[in-house]
XYZ file of C-alpha atoms in Angstrom:
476
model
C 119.299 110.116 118.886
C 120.385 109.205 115.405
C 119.265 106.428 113.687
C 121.895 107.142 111.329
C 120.905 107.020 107.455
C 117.383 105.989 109.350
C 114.244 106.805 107.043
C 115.678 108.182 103.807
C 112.474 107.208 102.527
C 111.164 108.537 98.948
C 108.415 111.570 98.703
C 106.090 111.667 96.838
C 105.611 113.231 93.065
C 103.853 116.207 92.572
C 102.100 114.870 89.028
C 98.648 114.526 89.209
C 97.123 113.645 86.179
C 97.280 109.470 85.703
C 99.194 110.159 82.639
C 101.670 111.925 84.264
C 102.465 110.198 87.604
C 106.078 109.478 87.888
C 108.230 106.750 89.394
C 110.053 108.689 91.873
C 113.410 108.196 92.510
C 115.117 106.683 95.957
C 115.411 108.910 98.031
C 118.897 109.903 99.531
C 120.021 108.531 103.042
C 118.606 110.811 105.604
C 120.481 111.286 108.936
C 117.842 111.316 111.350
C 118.536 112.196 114.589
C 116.238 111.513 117.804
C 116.474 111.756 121.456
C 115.028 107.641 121.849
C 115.403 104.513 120.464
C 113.020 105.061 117.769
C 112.323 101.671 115.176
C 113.736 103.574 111.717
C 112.007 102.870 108.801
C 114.179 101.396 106.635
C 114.647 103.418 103.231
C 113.542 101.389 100.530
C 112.641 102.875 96.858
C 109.281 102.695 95.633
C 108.153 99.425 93.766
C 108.889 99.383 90.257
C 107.131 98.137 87.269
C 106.750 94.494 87.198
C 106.235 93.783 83.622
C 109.008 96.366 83.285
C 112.243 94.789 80.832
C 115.133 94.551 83.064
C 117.659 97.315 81.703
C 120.795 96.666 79.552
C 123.019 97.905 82.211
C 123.533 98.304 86.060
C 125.929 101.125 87.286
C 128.795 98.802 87.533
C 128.835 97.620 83.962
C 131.702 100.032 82.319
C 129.088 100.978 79.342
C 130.452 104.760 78.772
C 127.999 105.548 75.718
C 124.998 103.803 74.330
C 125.237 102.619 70.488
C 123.868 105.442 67.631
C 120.541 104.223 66.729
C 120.695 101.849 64.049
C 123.369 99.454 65.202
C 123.951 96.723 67.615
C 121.699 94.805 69.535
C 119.674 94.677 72.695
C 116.330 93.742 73.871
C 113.243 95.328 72.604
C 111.217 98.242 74.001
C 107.853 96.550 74.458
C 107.857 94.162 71.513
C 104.895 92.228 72.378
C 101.818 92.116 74.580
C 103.692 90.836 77.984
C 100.813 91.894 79.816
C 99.180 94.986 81.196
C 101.514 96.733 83.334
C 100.098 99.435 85.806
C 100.875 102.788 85.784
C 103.508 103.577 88.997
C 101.229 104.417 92.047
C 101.797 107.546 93.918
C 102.964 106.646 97.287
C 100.500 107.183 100.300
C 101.061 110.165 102.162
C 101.725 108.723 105.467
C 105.027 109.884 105.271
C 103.799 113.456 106.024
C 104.298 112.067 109.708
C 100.492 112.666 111.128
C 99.371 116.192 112.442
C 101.254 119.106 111.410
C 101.959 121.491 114.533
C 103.950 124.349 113.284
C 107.191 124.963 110.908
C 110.072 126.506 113.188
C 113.271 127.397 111.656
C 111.093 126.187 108.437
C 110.725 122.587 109.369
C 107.514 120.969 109.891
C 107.141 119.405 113.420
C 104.462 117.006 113.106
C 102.810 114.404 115.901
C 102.373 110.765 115.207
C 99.096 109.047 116.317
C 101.427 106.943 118.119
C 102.185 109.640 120.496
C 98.918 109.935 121.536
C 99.007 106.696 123.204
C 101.730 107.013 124.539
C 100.247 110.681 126.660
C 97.417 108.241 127.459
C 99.931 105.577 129.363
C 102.140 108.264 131.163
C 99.149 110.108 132.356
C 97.965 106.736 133.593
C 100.806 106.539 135.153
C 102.142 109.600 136.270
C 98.545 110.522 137.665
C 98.773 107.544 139.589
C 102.061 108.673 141.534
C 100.659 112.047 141.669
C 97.829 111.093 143.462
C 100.053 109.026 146.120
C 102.252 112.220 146.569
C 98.715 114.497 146.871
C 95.795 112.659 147.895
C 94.093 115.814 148.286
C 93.656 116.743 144.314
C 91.483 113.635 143.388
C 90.707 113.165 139.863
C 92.497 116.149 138.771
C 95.772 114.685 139.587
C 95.343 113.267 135.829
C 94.699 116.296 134.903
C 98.330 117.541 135.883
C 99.358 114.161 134.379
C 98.588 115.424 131.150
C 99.824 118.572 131.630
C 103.224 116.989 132.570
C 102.804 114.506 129.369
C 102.675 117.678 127.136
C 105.364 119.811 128.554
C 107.826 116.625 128.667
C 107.381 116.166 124.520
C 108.046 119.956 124.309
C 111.150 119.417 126.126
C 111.549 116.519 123.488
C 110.653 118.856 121.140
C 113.483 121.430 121.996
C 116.047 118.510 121.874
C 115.347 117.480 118.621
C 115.587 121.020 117.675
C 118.770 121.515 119.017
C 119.689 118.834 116.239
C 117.482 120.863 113.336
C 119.428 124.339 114.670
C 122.685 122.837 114.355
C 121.542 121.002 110.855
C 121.111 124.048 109.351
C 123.823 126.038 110.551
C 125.544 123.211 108.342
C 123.934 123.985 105.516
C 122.133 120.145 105.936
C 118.857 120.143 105.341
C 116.351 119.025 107.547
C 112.991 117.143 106.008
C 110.694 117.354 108.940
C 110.930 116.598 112.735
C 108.089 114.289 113.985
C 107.303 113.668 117.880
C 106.116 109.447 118.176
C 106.245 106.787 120.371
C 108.870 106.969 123.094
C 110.228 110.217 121.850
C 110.693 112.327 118.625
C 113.299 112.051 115.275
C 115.205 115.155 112.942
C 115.293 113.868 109.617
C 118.071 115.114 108.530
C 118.546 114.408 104.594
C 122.266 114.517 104.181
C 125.551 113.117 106.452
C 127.818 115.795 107.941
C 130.814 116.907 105.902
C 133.611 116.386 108.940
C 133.612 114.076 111.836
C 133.833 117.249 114.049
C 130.466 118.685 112.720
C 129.027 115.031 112.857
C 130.023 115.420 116.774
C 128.694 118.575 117.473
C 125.795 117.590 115.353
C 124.659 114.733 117.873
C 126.128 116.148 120.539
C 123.769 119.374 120.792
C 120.662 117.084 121.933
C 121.350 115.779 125.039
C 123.766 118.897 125.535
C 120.084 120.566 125.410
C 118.694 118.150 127.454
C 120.948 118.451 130.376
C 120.591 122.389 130.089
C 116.442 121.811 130.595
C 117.198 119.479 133.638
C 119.438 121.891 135.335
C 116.851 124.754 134.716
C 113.749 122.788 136.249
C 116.253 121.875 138.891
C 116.819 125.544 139.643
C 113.043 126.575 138.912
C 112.304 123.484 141.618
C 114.393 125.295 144.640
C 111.829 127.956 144.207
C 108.919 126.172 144.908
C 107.482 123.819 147.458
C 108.489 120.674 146.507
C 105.358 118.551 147.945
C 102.851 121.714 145.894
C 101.614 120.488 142.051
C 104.486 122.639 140.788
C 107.367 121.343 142.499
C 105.696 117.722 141.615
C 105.528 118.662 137.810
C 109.223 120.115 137.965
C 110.592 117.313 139.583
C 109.334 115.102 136.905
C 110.615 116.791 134.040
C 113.926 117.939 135.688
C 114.530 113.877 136.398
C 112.921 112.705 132.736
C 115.362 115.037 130.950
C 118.427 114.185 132.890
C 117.224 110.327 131.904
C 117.073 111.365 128.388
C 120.421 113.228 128.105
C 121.733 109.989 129.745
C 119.867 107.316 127.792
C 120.978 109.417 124.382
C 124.740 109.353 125.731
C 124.799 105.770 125.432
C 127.515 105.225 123.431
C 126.615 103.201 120.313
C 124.134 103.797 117.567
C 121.563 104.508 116.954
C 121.765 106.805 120.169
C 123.310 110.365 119.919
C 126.158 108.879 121.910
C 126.548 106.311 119.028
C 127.159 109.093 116.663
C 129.681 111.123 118.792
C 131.651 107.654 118.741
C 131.342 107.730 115.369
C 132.538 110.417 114.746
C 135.679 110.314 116.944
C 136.306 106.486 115.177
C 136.219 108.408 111.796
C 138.608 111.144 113.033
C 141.247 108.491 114.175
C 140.795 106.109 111.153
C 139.914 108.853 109.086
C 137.169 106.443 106.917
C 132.886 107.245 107.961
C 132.578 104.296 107.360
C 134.966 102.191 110.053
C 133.414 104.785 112.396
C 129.921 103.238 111.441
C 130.768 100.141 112.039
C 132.531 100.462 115.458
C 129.700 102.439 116.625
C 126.744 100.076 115.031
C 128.730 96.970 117.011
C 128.538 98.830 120.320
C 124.882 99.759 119.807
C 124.109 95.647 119.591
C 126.394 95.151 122.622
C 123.966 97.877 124.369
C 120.839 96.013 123.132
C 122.179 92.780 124.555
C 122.732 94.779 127.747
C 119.684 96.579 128.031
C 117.720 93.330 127.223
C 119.478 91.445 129.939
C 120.174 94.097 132.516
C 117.659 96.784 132.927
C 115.205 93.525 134.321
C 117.608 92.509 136.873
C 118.665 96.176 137.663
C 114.539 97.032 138.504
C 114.262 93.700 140.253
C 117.041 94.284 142.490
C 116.041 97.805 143.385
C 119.056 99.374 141.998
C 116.870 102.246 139.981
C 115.284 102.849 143.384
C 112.423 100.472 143.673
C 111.893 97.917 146.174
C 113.404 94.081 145.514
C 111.582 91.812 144.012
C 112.005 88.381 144.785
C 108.983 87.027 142.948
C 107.795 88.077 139.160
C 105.071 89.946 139.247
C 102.976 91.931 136.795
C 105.680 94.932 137.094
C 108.949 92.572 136.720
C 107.167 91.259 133.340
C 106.120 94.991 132.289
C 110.151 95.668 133.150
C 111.106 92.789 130.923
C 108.855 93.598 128.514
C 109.822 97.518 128.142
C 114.014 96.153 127.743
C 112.619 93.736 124.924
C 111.367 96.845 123.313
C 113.996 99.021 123.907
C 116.497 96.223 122.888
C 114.658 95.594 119.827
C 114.460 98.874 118.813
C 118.131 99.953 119.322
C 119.079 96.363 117.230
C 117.601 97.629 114.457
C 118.700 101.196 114.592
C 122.186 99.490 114.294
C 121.548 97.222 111.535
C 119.999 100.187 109.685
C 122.866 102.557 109.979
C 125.272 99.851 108.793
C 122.559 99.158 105.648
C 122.996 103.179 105.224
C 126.751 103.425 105.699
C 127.318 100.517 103.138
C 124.628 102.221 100.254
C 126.800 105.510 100.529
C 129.494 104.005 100.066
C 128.209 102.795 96.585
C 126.418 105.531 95.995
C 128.697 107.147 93.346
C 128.170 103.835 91.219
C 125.325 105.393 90.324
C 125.639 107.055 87.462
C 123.409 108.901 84.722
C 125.733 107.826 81.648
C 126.234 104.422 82.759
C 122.409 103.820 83.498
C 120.916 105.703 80.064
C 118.834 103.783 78.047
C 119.744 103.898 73.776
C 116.620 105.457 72.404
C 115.291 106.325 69.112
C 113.441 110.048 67.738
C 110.466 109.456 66.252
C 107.142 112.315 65.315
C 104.201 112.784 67.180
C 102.056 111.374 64.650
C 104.124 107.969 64.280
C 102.100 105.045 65.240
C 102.909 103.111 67.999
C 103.651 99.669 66.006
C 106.291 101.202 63.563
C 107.911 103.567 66.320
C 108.741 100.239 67.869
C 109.654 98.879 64.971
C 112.661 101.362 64.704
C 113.648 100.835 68.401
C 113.795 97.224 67.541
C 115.916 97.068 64.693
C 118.362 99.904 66.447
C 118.509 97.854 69.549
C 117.227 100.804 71.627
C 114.390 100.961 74.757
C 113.310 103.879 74.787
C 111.235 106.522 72.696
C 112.069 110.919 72.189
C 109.397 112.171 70.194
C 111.187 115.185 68.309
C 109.760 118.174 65.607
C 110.277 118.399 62.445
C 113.494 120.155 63.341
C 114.938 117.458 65.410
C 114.677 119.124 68.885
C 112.570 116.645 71.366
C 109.707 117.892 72.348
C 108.533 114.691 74.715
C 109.399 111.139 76.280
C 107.422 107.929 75.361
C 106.237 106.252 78.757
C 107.242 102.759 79.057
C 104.323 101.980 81.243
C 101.774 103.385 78.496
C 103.585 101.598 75.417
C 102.830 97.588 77.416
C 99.339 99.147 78.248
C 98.475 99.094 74.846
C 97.214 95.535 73.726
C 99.558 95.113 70.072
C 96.551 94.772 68.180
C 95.780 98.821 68.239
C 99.378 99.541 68.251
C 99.226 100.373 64.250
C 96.274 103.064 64.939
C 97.769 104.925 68.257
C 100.269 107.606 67.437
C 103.371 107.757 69.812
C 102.487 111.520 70.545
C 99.283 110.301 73.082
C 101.797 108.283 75.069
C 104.398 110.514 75.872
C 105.147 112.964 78.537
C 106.258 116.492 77.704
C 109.841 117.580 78.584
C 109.861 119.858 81.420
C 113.209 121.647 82.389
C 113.643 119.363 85.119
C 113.818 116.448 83.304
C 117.322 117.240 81.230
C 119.509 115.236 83.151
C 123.413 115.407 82.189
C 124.933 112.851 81.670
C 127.718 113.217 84.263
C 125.386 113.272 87.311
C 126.247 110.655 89.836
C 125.599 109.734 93.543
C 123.512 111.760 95.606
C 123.690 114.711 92.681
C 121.664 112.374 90.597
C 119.052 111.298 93.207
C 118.218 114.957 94.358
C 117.917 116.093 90.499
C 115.708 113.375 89.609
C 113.504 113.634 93.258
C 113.427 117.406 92.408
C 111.277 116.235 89.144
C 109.419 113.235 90.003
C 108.833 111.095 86.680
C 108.895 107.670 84.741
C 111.534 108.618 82.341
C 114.335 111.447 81.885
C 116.475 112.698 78.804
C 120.120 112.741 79.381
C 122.459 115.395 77.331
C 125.819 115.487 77.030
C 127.454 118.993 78.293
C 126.736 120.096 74.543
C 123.196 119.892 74.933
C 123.400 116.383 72.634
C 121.178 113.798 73.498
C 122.646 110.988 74.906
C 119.504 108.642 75.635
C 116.755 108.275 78.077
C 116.781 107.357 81.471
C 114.351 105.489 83.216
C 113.247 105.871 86.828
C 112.898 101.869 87.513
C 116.840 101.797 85.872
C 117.515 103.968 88.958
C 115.525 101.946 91.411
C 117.007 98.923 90.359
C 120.375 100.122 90.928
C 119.846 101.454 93.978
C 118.586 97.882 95.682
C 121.512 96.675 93.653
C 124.006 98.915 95.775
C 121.757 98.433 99.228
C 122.566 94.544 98.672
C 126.015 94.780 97.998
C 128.920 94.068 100.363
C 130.842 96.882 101.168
């Protein structure tokens, strides 16, 4: 199912020294895809400085070049003790997705602690209807509960990597697949080129589904069907039939939601009408789920008996379509969040974000560097050789860490972070070409060159960040 755009969340930076942790970028709308109605995580860039001065320019401000030091005005780079600002904080790794189980196709498969709960309640409950069917095994009719619980998530597993296979055979890369609560999600990091491949793309999941439920359908006419095997084959031929189904749904952020998506976008020929057609229908199926799949248990439509009073398993019912309801509401908010930020996504731009900055020598002290970036207008700091060529970038983060009292005696050189190739960043970058060169070198601040290899100015990672909430919050 895709939660389209779902959890383009940021990783983390790979600097481990506290002088050298960087701000990381936003990361790039994913394109998760997952076989249930999985709550995304909404993509949100990590928290910038708070002290931090807001920058001279947002990507929508028309500034093509920043003033030669020297001239013009602007607010200061630090001009004053506004209080100690903390270093950025590396994010937790919780994004890593819980216990790693293997890397097929090169893609890390990893299992939520949430899944493990969820083993626990269908081996409670499968056991229990196990046991009905054959008395005879006892206790270890839980023990081919489990069994069942395990080979159902591999058949979850070989959905969602129906979704990595075809990923990859677009030349989309694929972050990680993770198997959680009420199913498993393909994070796939970038949107499909053409409607058709965004079809086939979210189409191959319950395609593979439906293939696994015909197969244990076919393995079950082999068996007895009242034996623990034909019991086990049953169940997963009829849970992966119910997946294909469920995923077929057509609105978002189900697989089905996607394939209507993409058919939207081949008729109107814009992604984003597609998203929005498709993110309606997948609030309309909330509404529905929420409201019907209660009355359709209670009135034995699903195969259970009628229920004309509530009981514990009407409220379970209701409770289960709340979740489900919930769940699928929010995948459709989300991909309309996502749809609208890549839309504005090329409004972010290197040159347009680039702070002015000022050269100054390693062995300048702190309080007259600033003094130059003051008078020239600029925020930011390139500490150069004798020669000119820049050798590092003054951290904003360690310049307001420095009360202004020692600022005469600290030299600009113990502040700065050395220029790695990484962090030349021309200045035409834009959109998702900016985000993955920046993510590729996590840090607080970049230099920007023109195509000459002249230095156009600096550019800070909170610039970015701010910019990027900017375009999540605007209206498409």
């Amino acid at each position: 199912m895709d939660v389209s755009g779902g959890r383009g969340q940021p990783r983390p930076g790979n600097d481990e020294s506290p002088d050298r942790t960087g701000t990381r970028p936003p990361a790039e709308p994913g394109h998760p895809t997952d076989e249930r109605p999985a709550a995304p995580e909404e993509p949100r860039p990590p928290a910038t400085e708070p002290d931090a001065p807001v920058p001279d320019a947002g990507p929508d401000d028309g500034r093509e070049k920043p003033p030669p030091a020297g001239t013009g005005t602007g607010r200061h780079l630090a001009h004053s003790g506004t209080g100690r600002t903390p270093p950025p904080q590396r994010p937790q790794e919780k994004q890593r997705g819980g216990l790693l189980m293997g890397r097929p196709f090169g893609v890390p498969v990893y299992v939520a602690p949430s899944w493990f709960l969820v083993a626990i309640l269908i081996t409670w409950v499968f056991g229990g209807q196990i046991d009905r069917v054959l008395p005879e095994l006892g206790a270890v009719s839980y023990l081919v509960s489990l069994f069942f619980a395990v080979a159902f998530y591999a058949s979850v597993l070989v959905h969602e990597l129906a979704h990595t296979i075809a990923a990859l055979r677009f030349k989309l890369p694929v972050r990680r697949i993770q198997l959680q609560f009420f199913g498993g999600v393909s994070e796939i990091e970038k949107e499909a080129e053409t409607p058709g491949r965004e079809f086939v793309l979210a189409f191959v999941g319950p395609l593979l589904s439906l293939v696994l439920s015909g197969l244990f359908y076919l393995a079950l006419l082999a068996v007895e069907p009242s034996s623990v095997p034909g019991v086990l084959l049953a169940g997963l031929m009829i849970s992966n039939l119910i997946v294909a189904v469920f995923n077929l749904l057509p609105g978002l952020p189900l697989d089905g939601g996607r394939m209507l998506r993409a058919v939207v976008w081949a008729i109107s020929g814009k992604p984003m009408t597609g998203t929005i057609a498709a993110a309606w229908v997948g609030r309309a199926l909330a509404v529905a789920v929420l409201i019907g799949l209660p009355l359709l248990t209670q009135s034995g439509v699903l195969g259970s008996d009628a229920v004309d009073n509530v009981g514990m398993d009407t409220v379970m019912d209701a409770l289960l379509a709340a979740i489900l309801a919930a769940i699928i509401w929010t995948g459709a908010g989300n991909s309309l969040r996502m749809a609208r930020l890549r839309e504005h996504l090329p409004e972010l731009r290197a040159r347009n974000l680039t702070r002015r900055a000022v050269p100054v020598e390693t062995d300048t002290p702190l309080s007259e560097a600033l003094r130059r970036a003051n008078a020239a207008g600029a925020r930011a700091l390139v500490v150069v050789d004798p020669d000119g060529v820049p050798l590092s970038l003054v951290r904003e983060a360690a310049i307001v860490g420095v009360p202004e009292h020692r600022r005469p005696w600290v030299p600009v050189g113990g502040l700065a972070q050395d220029i790695t190739d990484g962090m030349h960043v021309p200045a035409e970058l834009a959109g998702e070409d900016l985000l993955d060169a920046l993510r590729a070198t996590p840090a607080t601040e970049y230099l920007v060159v023109e195509d000459t290899g002249e230095i156009y100015g600096v550019l800070s990672a909170a610039d970015v960040e701010r910019a990027f909430v900017k375009a999540m919050a605007r209206p498409s």
